[in-house]
Coordinates of C-alpha atoms in Angstrom, one line a residue:
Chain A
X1 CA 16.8 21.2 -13.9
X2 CA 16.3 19.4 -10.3
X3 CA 12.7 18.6 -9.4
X4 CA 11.2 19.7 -5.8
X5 CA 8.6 16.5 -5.0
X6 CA 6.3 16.5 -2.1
X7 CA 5.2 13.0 -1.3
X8 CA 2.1 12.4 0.3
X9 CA 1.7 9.2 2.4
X10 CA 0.2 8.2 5.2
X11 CA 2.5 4.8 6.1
X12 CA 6.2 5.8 6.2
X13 CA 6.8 2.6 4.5
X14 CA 5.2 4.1 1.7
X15 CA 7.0 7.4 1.6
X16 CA 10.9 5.8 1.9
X17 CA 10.1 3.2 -0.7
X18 CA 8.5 5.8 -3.0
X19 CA 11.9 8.0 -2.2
X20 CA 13.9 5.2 -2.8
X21 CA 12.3 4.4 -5.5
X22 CA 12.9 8.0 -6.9
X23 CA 16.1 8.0 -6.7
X24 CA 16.8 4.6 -8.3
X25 CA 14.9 6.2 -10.8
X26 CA 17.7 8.6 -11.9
X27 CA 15.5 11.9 -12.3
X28 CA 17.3 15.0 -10.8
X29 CA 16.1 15.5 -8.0
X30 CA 17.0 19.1 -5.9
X31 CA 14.5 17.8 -2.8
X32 CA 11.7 15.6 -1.7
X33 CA 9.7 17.0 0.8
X34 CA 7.0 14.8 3.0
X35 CA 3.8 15.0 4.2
X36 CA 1.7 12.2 6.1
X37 CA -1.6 13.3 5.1
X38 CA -3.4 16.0 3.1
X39 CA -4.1 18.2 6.0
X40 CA -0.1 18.0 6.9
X41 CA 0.1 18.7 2.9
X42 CA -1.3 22.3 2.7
X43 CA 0.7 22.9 5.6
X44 CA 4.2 21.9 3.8
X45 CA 2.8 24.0 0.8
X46 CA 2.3 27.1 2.9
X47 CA 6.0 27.1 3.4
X48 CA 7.7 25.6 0.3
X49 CA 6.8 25.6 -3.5
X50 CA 7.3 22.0 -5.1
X51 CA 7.0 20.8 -8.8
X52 CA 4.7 18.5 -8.4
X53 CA 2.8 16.2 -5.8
X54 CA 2.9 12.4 -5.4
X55 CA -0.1 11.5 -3.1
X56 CA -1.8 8.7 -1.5
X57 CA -5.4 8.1 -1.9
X58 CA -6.6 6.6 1.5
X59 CA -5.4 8.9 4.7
X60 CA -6.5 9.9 7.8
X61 CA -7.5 13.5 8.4
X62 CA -7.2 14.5 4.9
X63 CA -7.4 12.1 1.8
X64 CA -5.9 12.6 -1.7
X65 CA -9.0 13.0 -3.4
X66 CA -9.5 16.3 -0.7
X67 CA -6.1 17.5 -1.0
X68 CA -7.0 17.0 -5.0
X69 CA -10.1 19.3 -4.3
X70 CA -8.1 21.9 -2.3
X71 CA -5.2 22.3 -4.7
X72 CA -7.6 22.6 -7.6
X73 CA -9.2 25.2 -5.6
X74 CA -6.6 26.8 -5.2
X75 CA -5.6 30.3 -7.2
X76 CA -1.9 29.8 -6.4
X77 CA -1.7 25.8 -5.9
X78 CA -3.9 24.5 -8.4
X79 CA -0.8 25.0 -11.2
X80 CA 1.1 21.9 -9.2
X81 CA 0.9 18.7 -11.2
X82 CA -0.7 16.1 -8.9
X83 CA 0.0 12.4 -9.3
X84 CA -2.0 9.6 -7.5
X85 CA -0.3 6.8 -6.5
X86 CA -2.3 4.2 -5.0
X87 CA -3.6 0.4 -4.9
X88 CA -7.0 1.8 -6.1
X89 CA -8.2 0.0 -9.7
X90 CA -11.6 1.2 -10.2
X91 CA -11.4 2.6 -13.5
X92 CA -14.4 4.8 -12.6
X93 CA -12.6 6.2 -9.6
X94 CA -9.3 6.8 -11.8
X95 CA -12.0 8.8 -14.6
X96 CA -12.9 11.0 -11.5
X97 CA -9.6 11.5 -10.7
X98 CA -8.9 12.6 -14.4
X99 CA -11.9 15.2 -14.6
X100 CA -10.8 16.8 -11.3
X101 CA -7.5 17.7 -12.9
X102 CA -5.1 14.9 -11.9
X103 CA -1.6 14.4 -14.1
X104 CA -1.1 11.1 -13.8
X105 CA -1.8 7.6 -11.6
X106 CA 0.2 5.0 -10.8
X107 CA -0.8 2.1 -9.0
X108 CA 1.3 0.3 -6.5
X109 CA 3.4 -2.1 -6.9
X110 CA 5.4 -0.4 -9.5
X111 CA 8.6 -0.1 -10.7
X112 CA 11.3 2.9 -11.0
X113 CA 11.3 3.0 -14.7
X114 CA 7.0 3.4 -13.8
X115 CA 7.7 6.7 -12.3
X116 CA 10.6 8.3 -14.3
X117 CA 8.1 8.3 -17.3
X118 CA 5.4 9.5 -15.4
X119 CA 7.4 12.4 -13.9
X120 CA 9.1 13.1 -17.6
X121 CA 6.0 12.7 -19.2
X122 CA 4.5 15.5 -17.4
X123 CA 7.6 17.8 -15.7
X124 CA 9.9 17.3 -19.4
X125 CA 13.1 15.7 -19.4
Chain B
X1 CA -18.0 -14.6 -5.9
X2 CA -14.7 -13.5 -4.4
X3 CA -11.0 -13.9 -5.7
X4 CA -10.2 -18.0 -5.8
X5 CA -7.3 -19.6 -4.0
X6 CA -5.5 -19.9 -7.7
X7 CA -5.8 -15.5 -7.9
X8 CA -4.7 -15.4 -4.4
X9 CA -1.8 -17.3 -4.3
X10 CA -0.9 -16.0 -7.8
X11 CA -1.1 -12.3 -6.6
X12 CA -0.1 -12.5 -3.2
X13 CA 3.6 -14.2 -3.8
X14 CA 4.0 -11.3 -6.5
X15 CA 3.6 -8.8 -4.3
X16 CA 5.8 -10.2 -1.5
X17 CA 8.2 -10.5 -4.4
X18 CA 7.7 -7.1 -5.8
X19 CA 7.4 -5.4 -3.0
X20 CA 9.1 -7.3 -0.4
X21 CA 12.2 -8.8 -2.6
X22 CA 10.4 -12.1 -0.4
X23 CA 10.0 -15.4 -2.1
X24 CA 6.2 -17.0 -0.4
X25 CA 4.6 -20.2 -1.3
X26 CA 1.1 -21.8 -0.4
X27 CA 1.3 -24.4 2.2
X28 CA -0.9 -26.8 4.2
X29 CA -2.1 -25.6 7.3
X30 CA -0.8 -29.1 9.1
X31 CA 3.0 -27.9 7.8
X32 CA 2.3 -24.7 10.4
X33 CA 3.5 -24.4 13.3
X34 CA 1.1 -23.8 16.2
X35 CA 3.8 -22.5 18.8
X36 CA 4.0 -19.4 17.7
X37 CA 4.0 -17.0 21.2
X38 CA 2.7 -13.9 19.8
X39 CA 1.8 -12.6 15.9
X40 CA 0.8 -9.3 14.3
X41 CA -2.2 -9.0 12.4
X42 CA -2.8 -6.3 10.1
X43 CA -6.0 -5.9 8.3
X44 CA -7.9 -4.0 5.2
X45 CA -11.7 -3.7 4.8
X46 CA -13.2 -3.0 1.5
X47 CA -16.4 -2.3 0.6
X48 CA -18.8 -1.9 -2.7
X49 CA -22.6 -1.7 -3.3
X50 CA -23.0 -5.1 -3.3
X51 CA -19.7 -6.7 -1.8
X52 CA -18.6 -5.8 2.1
X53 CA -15.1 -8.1 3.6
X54 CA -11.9 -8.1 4.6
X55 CA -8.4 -9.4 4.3
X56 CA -6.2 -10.1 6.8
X57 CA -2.5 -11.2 7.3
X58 CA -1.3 -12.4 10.6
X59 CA 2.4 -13.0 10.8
X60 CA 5.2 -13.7 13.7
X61 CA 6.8 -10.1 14.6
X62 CA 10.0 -12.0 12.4
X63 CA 8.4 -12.2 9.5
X64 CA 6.4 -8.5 10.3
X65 CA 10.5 -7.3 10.1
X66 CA 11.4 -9.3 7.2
X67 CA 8.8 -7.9 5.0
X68 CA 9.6 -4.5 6.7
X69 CA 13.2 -5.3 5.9
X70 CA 13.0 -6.5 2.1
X71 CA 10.7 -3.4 1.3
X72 CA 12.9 -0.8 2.9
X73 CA 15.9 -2.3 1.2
X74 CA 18.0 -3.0 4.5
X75 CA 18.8 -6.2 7.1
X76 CA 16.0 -7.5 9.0
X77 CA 18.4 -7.0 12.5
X78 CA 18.3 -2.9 11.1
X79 CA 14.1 -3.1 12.2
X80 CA 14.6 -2.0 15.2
X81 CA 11.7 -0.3 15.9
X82 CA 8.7 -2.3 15.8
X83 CA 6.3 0.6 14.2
X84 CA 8.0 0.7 11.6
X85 CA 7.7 -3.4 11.1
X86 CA 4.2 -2.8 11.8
X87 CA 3.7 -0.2 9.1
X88 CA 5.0 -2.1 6.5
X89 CA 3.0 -5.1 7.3
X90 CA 0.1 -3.0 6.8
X91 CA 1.6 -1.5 3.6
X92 CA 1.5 -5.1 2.5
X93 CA -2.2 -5.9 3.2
X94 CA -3.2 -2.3 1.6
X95 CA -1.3 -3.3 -1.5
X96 CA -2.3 -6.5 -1.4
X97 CA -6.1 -5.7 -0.9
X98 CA -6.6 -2.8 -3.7
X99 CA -4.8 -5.2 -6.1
X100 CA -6.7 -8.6 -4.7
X101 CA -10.6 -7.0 -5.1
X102 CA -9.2 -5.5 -8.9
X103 CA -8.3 -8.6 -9.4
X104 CA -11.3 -10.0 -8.1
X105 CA -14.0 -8.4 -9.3
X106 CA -12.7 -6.1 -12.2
X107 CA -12.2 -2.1 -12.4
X108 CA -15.5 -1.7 -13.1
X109 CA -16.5 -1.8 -9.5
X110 CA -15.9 0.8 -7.3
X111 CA -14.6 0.1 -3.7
X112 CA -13.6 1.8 -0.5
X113 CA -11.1 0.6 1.3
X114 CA -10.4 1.4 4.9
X115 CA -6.9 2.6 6.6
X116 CA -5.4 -0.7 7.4
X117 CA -5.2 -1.6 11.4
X118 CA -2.8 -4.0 13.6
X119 CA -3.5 -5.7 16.8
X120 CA -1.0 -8.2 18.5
X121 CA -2.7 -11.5 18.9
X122 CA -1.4 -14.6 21.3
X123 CA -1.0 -18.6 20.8
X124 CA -4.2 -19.2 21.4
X125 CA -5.6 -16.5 19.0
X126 CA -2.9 -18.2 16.6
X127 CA -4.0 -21.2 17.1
X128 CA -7.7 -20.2 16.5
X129 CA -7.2 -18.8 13.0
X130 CA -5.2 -21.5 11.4
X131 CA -7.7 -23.6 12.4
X132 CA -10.4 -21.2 11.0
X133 CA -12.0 -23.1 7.1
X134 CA -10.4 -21.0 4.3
X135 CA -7.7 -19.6 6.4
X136 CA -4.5 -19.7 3.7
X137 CA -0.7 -20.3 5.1
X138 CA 2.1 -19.2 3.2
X139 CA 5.8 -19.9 4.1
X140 CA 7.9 -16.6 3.8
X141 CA 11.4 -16.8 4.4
X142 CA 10.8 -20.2 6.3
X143 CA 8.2 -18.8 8.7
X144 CA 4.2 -18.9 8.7
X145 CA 2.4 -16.0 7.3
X146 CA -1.5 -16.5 7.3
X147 CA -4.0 -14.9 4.5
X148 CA -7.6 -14.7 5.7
X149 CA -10.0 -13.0 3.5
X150 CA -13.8 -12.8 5.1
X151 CA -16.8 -11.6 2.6
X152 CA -20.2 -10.4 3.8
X153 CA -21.9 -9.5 0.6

């Protein structure tokens, strides 16, 4: 099965490296959808259903931890596996993360072999 | 206590590596050049209950398309459009300051960063912040890249 992956990132850096660094990864991969904040986000998901969510922490208009908030209260959305990927290290943020219903977190740098786990870990190879 | 000049260095030239595919090393601010015409700067704020700074990267618009260049995996002569140098500069100092206050003061501490910024700065701006106490100069790829880091705790 081919995974549908929204990426959520506010620099456009960010997003192609992340792609990139998707498909060095190998997973099978149908499409990757984008979105530059969590506002922008909901808006993607209105149209499109994905298989899981790769977002940012820090944006403008909408943050991760919001979009987080939204999908979980969310009837239909709050079934999408969310991974944070991020420079943030606080251990205490990452536990909040956690209790809000987060998959997974992956701090920046990281590698390909970072995310195929991550992604396989929680979508099944 | 903030990050030393060992955890700077140590981290910094990582990430240009890892992120970047950039090799950087620590030099003396007298092996700068001061001619530089015009420079990007890009910079992160963090702050804690008890610590408030920021860290700041100031760069020639070259190296800004190098580092733009080695992250997107293409030529630096490909960066054509200068947001998109500019976006991955700032990339950099995010990166580099969520991992640097980790670093620095452990993941026990919570922190909020800002959304990094960029303003273009002139010679004499340049010339101003090498000069500045503190202010670390890294060679990347040949050319000057400077690290400031500023802590109001």
């Amino acid at each position: 099965m081919a995974y549908k992956i929204l990426i959520v990132e506010d620099s456009s850096t960010a997003r192609k490296v992340i792609k990139k660094t998707i498909g060095l990864s190998g997973l099978p991969v149908a499409e990757i959808l984008q979105a530059e904040n969590g506002k922008k986000a909901l808006e993607v998901l209105n149209d499109s259903w994905v298989d899981l969510i790769l977002t940012d922490l820090n944006m403008p208009e909408m943050s991760g931890m919001e979009l987080v908030d939204h999908l979980k209260g969310d009837e239909f959305l709050n079934s999408i596996p969310v991974v944070i990927v991020s420079t943030e290290g606080s251990q205490e943020r990452i536990d909040q993360l956690n209790q809000k219903g987060i998959c997974g977190f992956l701090r920046k740098p990281f590698q390909p072999e970072q995310i195929k786990e991550i992604i396989n870990n929680i979508l099944g190879e | 206590m903030g990050p030393t000049i060992v955890q700077i260095e140590e981290l910094f030239v990582r990430i240009l590596e890892n992120q970047g595919f950039l090799f950087g090393e620590l030099i003396d601010s007298d092996e700068v050049e001061s001619g530089v015409e015009s420079a990007i700067r890009v910079q992160i704020e963090f702050t804690s209950d008890t610590e408030k700074g920021s860290i700041s990267l100031i760069a020639p618009h070259s190296v800004a398309c190098e580092i733009a260049a080695g992250m997107l995996g293409l030529d630096p002569e490909d960066i054509e459009d200068e947001n998109e140098a500019i976006d991955s500069f700032k990339e950099l100092v995010n990166v580099t300051g969520g991992n640097l206050i980790t670093e620095a003061w452990g993941a026990e501490k919570i922190f909020d960063l800002s959304i990094p910024t960029s303003t273009t700065i002139d010679n004499a701006e340049w010339v101003k912040v090498l000069k500045t106490e503190g202010v670390l100069c890294f060679l990347v790829e040949d050319e000057p890249l400077l690290f400031s880091l500023s802590l109001n705790s």
